[in-house]
Amino acid sequence: MYQPFIICIGLRYIFKKKFYQLEQFTAYTSILAITLGVTALIVTLSIMNGVEQKLEQKILNIVPHVLLTSQTQNINPENNKKYFLKNLRGITQANTIVNFDGILQSSNNISFGKIIGINPTDYEPLSRFMIYGSTKQLIPNKYYVIISATLAQHLKVQIGDNIRIILPNITKITPIGRIPTQRLFQIIGIYITNTNVDDYQLLINQEDGAHLLHLPTTHITNWRLWLKEPLKINSFNKQKLPKNVIFKTDWREYQGNTFKAIQMEKNMMGLLLSSIILISGINILTYSSLLITEKKQEIAILKTYGLNTKKIILLFSIQGTCIGGMGTIFGILCGYLITKNINWITAMCNLLNNEEILPVQIKTSQITVITIITILISCLSTLYSAKTATNINVIETLQQNE
């Protein structure tokens, strides 16, 4: 018996019945449920992907992805840059900084800040957010500083004012004893990123930072690296570093909780919406069981013509796969169309303010996984009922028909 014959019978059982019959109604309900489940999964995950991508662009393009240092936090960077760019995979930028924490004091207020000493000629992500001044104005030995608008407002200072940077952990000996290292810096620039970086970060010249830490002017405390794929930080951590450099920290220390929360929400939403597909699998099982009960006599006749166990299982597996495949195709089409037009839909329904735009990112890998799992669940849902069909007693069934 040829396989196309089995396929024809399986498809006839699905489509050659009236809608109001229970088993046919159950089949169409299963297709609709799978369509809704796949659509909801694609739309929800695409929006979550978009939010994650937007945060990655907004936050991870500002902060360094990896900070490297040495045991003494005193590095001569002469040969390391070539090593990083040639031997470490996935790096887009690598530059030196002098990094330390300090107390910020103005004539009106006091605050805490993270001071970053940079080389004005190196790549600096904050330069794109300058509203006054430029990072290239950070001339050595002039003791200039660039602060955020948030810190300027808190300290009640403006361009041209001075702030005092105090390092409580670094002291120097004076005639009156040991006192914390401190220095007046003149504000020559202000930036705004609208992220939490505005709450604490300041920029000074790298040599001025080395002076405050009592380091040689050519030495640094950290290497600052940016990666092509910052979310895959674990793969970077497995790479070998130079002997004099140790791994210190990465972006997860400051921003990790935000991305963990998004990933957890994505997993929970995916799990909850997948329950719709699981319920559809139960509907398919119900449909197959009702169909077998109705078609006992036809199955018995087919068995007399040589339809063996494998072919009976294939017959009903075709139905589950067909139902799951149709629901998946409709769900992918609906999910893609809704995702592409989600902002138009929300605007038409007044669900968001006119200025708000939902970020979306459709991932082919996610759609592929959803498709495989949905069709697999649909196919497996028919195996139990198909197994019961193979146990039909041919003689008793045909005698009942008489």
mmCIF file with all atom_site columns, C-alpha atoms in Angstrom, residues 134-216:
data_model
loop_
_atom_site.group_PDB
_atom_site.id
_atom_site.type_symbol
_atom_site.label_atom_id
_atom_site.label_alt_id
_atom_site.label_comp_id
_atom_site.label_asym_id
_atom_site.label_entity_id
_atom_site.label_seq_id
_atom_site.pdbx_PDB_ins_code
_atom_site.Cartn_x
_atom_site.Cartn_y
_atom_site.Cartn_z
_atom_site.occupancy
_atom_site.B_iso_or_equiv
_atom_site.pdbx_formal_charge
_atom_site.auth_seq_id
_atom_site.auth_comp_id
_atom_site.auth_asym_id
_atom_site.auth_atom_id
_atom_site.pdbx_PDB_model_num
ATOM 1  C CA . SER A 1 134 ? 34.166 68.579 24.055 1.00 0.00 ? 134 SER A CA 1
ATOM 2  C CA . THR A 1 135 ? 36.270 65.718 25.424 1.00 0.00 ? 135 THR A CA 1
ATOM 3  C CA . LYS A 1 136 ? 39.145 66.982 23.258 1.00 0.00 ? 136 LYS A CA 1
ATOM 4  C CA . GLN A 1 137 ? 39.355 70.009 25.582 1.00 0.00 ? 137 GLN A CA 1
ATOM 5  C CA . LEU A 1 138 ? 40.672 67.813 28.417 1.00 0.00 ? 138 LEU A CA 1
ATOM 6  C CA . ILE A 1 139 ? 44.248 69.094 28.162 1.00 0.00 ? 139 ILE A CA 1
ATOM 7  C CA . PRO A 1 140 ? 46.884 67.539 30.484 1.00 0.00 ? 140 PRO A CA 1
ATOM 8  C CA . ASN A 1 141 ? 47.863 69.520 33.594 1.00 0.00 ? 141 ASN A CA 1
ATOM 9  C CA . LYS A 1 142 ? 44.985 71.985 33.128 1.00 0.00 ? 142 LYS A CA 1
ATOM 10 C CA . TYR A 1 143 ? 42.754 70.002 35.524 1.00 0.00 ? 143 TYR A CA 1
ATOM 11 C CA . TYR A 1 144 ? 39.573 70.315 33.532 1.00 0.00 ? 144 TYR A CA 1
ATOM 12 C CA . VAL A 1 145 ? 36.516 68.161 34.184 1.00 0.00 ? 145 VAL A CA 1
ATOM 13 C CA . ILE A 1 146 ? 33.362 67.199 32.293 1.00 0.00 ? 146 ILE A CA 1
ATOM 14 C CA . ILE A 1 147 ? 30.284 66.337 34.361 1.00 0.00 ? 147 ILE A CA 1
ATOM 15 C CA . SER A 1 148 ? 26.678 65.399 33.683 1.00 0.00 ? 148 SER A CA 1
ATOM 16 C CA . ALA A 1 149 ? 23.777 67.838 33.843 1.00 0.00 ? 149 ALA A CA 1
ATOM 17 C CA . THR A 1 150 ? 22.388 65.781 36.745 1.00 0.00 ? 150 THR A CA 1
ATOM 18 C CA . LEU A 1 151 ? 25.546 66.195 38.825 1.00 0.00 ? 151 LEU A CA 1
ATOM 19 C CA . ALA A 1 152 ? 25.810 69.869 37.868 1.00 0.00 ? 152 ALA A CA 1
ATOM 20 C CA . GLN A 1 153 ? 22.290 70.443 39.118 1.00 0.00 ? 153 GLN A CA 1
ATOM 21 C CA . HIS A 1 154 ? 22.957 68.524 42.331 1.00 0.00 ? 154 HIS A CA 1
ATOM 22 C CA . LEU A 1 155 ? 26.204 70.377 43.040 1.00 0.00 ? 155 LEU A CA 1
ATOM 23 C CA . LYS A 1 156 ? 24.643 73.663 41.891 1.00 0.00 ? 156 LYS A CA 1
ATOM 24 C CA . VAL A 1 157 ? 27.501 74.465 39.512 1.00 0.00 ? 157 VAL A CA 1
ATOM 25 C CA . GLN A 1 158 ? 27.813 75.518 35.887 1.00 0.00 ? 158 GLN A CA 1
ATOM 26 C CA . ILE A 1 159 ? 30.429 75.935 33.157 1.00 0.00 ? 159 ILE A CA 1
ATOM 27 C CA . GLY A 1 160 ? 33.523 77.717 34.497 1.00 0.00 ? 160 GLY A CA 1
ATOM 28 C CA . ASP A 1 161 ? 32.892 76.820 38.153 1.00 0.00 ? 161 ASP A CA 1
ATOM 29 C CA . ASN A 1 162 ? 35.326 74.736 40.172 1.00 0.00 ? 162 ASN A CA 1
ATOM 30 C CA . ILE A 1 163 ? 34.671 71.511 42.042 1.00 0.00 ? 163 ILE A CA 1
ATOM 31 C CA . ARG A 1 164 ? 37.007 69.751 44.426 1.00 0.00 ? 164 ARG A CA 1
ATOM 32 C CA . ILE A 1 165 ? 37.737 66.054 43.883 1.00 0.00 ? 165 ILE A CA 1
ATOM 33 C CA . ILE A 1 166 ? 38.784 64.317 47.102 1.00 0.00 ? 166 ILE A CA 1
ATOM 34 C CA . LEU A 1 167 ? 40.265 60.798 47.297 1.00 0.00 ? 167 LEU A CA 1
ATOM 35 C CA . PRO A 1 168 ? 39.828 59.583 50.894 1.00 0.00 ? 168 PRO A CA 1
ATOM 36 C CA . ASN A 1 169 ? 41.876 56.401 50.313 1.00 0.00 ? 169 ASN A CA 1
ATOM 37 C CA . ILE A 1 170 ? 44.865 58.215 48.785 1.00 0.00 ? 170 ILE A CA 1
ATOM 38 C CA . THR A 1 171 ? 46.727 60.378 51.279 1.00 0.00 ? 171 THR A CA 1
ATOM 39 C CA . LYS A 1 172 ? 49.769 62.604 51.230 1.00 0.00 ? 172 LYS A CA 1
ATOM 40 C CA . ILE A 1 173 ? 52.043 63.837 53.985 1.00 0.00 ? 173 ILE A CA 1
ATOM 41 C CA . THR A 1 174 ? 51.890 67.554 54.870 1.00 0.00 ? 174 THR A CA 1
ATOM 42 C CA . PRO A 1 175 ? 53.273 69.625 57.743 1.00 0.00 ? 175 PRO A CA 1
ATOM 43 C CA . ILE A 1 176 ? 49.980 69.073 59.583 1.00 0.00 ? 176 ILE A CA 1
ATOM 44 C CA . GLY A 1 177 ? 50.008 65.312 58.983 1.00 0.00 ? 177 GLY A CA 1
ATOM 45 C CA . ARG A 1 178 ? 48.359 62.995 56.454 1.00 0.00 ? 178 ARG A CA 1
ATOM 46 C CA . ILE A 1 179 ? 45.476 64.433 54.512 1.00 0.00 ? 179 ILE A CA 1
ATOM 47 C CA . PRO A 1 180 ? 43.382 62.984 51.622 1.00 0.00 ? 180 PRO A CA 1
ATOM 48 C CA . THR A 1 181 ? 44.588 63.774 48.128 1.00 0.00 ? 181 THR A CA 1
ATOM 49 C CA . GLN A 1 182 ? 42.452 66.501 46.606 1.00 0.00 ? 182 GLN A CA 1
ATOM 50 C CA . ARG A 1 183 ? 42.479 68.907 43.713 1.00 0.00 ? 183 ARG A CA 1
ATOM 51 C CA . LEU A 1 184 ? 40.326 71.669 42.252 1.00 0.00 ? 184 LEU A CA 1
ATOM 52 C CA . PHE A 1 185 ? 38.990 71.001 38.733 1.00 0.00 ? 185 PHE A CA 1
ATOM 53 C CA . GLN A 1 186 ? 37.336 73.511 36.432 1.00 0.00 ? 186 GLN A CA 1
ATOM 54 C CA . ILE A 1 187 ? 34.121 72.473 34.649 1.00 0.00 ? 187 ILE A CA 1
ATOM 55 C CA . ILE A 1 188 ? 34.524 72.843 30.879 1.00 0.00 ? 188 ILE A CA 1
ATOM 56 C CA . GLY A 1 189 ? 31.828 70.477 29.596 1.00 0.00 ? 189 GLY A CA 1
ATOM 57 C CA . ILE A 1 190 ? 28.399 68.987 30.372 1.00 0.00 ? 190 ILE A CA 1
ATOM 58 C CA . TYR A 1 191 ? 26.741 65.864 28.953 1.00 0.00 ? 191 TYR A CA 1
ATOM 59 C CA . ILE A 1 192 ? 23.303 64.217 29.166 1.00 0.00 ? 192 ILE A CA 1
ATOM 60 C CA . THR A 1 193 ? 22.660 60.509 28.431 1.00 0.00 ? 193 THR A CA 1
ATOM 61 C CA . ASN A 1 194 ? 19.352 60.124 30.298 1.00 0.00 ? 194 ASN A CA 1
ATOM 62 C CA . THR A 1 195 ? 20.678 56.947 31.945 1.00 0.00 ? 195 THR A CA 1
ATOM 63 C CA . ASN A 1 196 ? 21.941 56.197 35.434 1.00 0.00 ? 196 ASN A CA 1
ATOM 64 C CA . VAL A 1 197 ? 25.469 57.065 34.222 1.00 0.00 ? 197 VAL A CA 1
ATOM 65 C CA . ASP A 1 198 ? 24.448 60.700 34.685 1.00 0.00 ? 198 ASP A CA 1
ATOM 66 C CA . ASP A 1 199 ? 24.236 60.144 38.437 1.00 0.00 ? 199 ASP A CA 1
ATOM 67 C CA . TYR A 1 200 ? 27.898 59.458 39.077 1.00 0.00 ? 200 TYR A CA 1
ATOM 68 C CA . GLN A 1 201 ? 30.375 59.655 36.160 1.00 0.00 ? 201 GLN A CA 1
ATOM 69 C CA . LEU A 1 202 ? 32.890 62.438 35.473 1.00 0.00 ? 202 LEU A CA 1
ATOM 70 C CA . LEU A 1 203 ? 35.613 62.744 32.836 1.00 0.00 ? 203 LEU A CA 1
ATOM 71 C CA . ILE A 1 204 ? 39.084 64.190 33.351 1.00 0.00 ? 204 ILE A CA 1
ATOM 72 C CA . ASN A 1 205 ? 42.373 63.897 31.507 1.00 0.00 ? 205 ASN A CA 1
ATOM 73 C CA . GLN A 1 206 ? 44.195 60.587 31.982 1.00 0.00 ? 206 GLN A CA 1
ATOM 74 C CA . GLU A 1 207 ? 47.450 62.212 33.111 1.00 0.00 ? 207 GLU A CA 1
ATOM 75 C CA . ASP A 1 208 ? 45.605 64.365 35.665 1.00 0.00 ? 208 ASP A CA 1
ATOM 76 C CA . GLY A 1 209 ? 44.030 61.199 37.057 1.00 0.00 ? 209 GLY A CA 1
ATOM 77 C CA . ALA A 1 210 ? 47.449 59.530 37.285 1.00 0.00 ? 210 ALA A CA 1
ATOM 78 C CA . HIS A 1 211 ? 48.756 62.541 39.250 1.00 0.00 ? 211 HIS A CA 1
ATOM 79 C CA . LEU A 1 212 ? 45.924 62.197 41.773 1.00 0.00 ? 212 LEU A CA 1
ATOM 80 C CA . LEU A 1 213 ? 46.692 58.487 42.248 1.00 0.00 ? 213 LEU A CA 1
ATOM 81 C CA . HIS A 1 214 ? 50.444 59.162 42.510 1.00 0.00 ? 214 HIS A CA 1
ATOM 82 C CA . LEU A 1 215 ? 51.153 57.067 39.397 1.00 0.00 ? 215 LEU A CA 1
ATOM 83 C CA . PRO A 1 216 ? 53.595 57.737 36.561 1.00 0.00 ? 216 PRO A CA 1
#
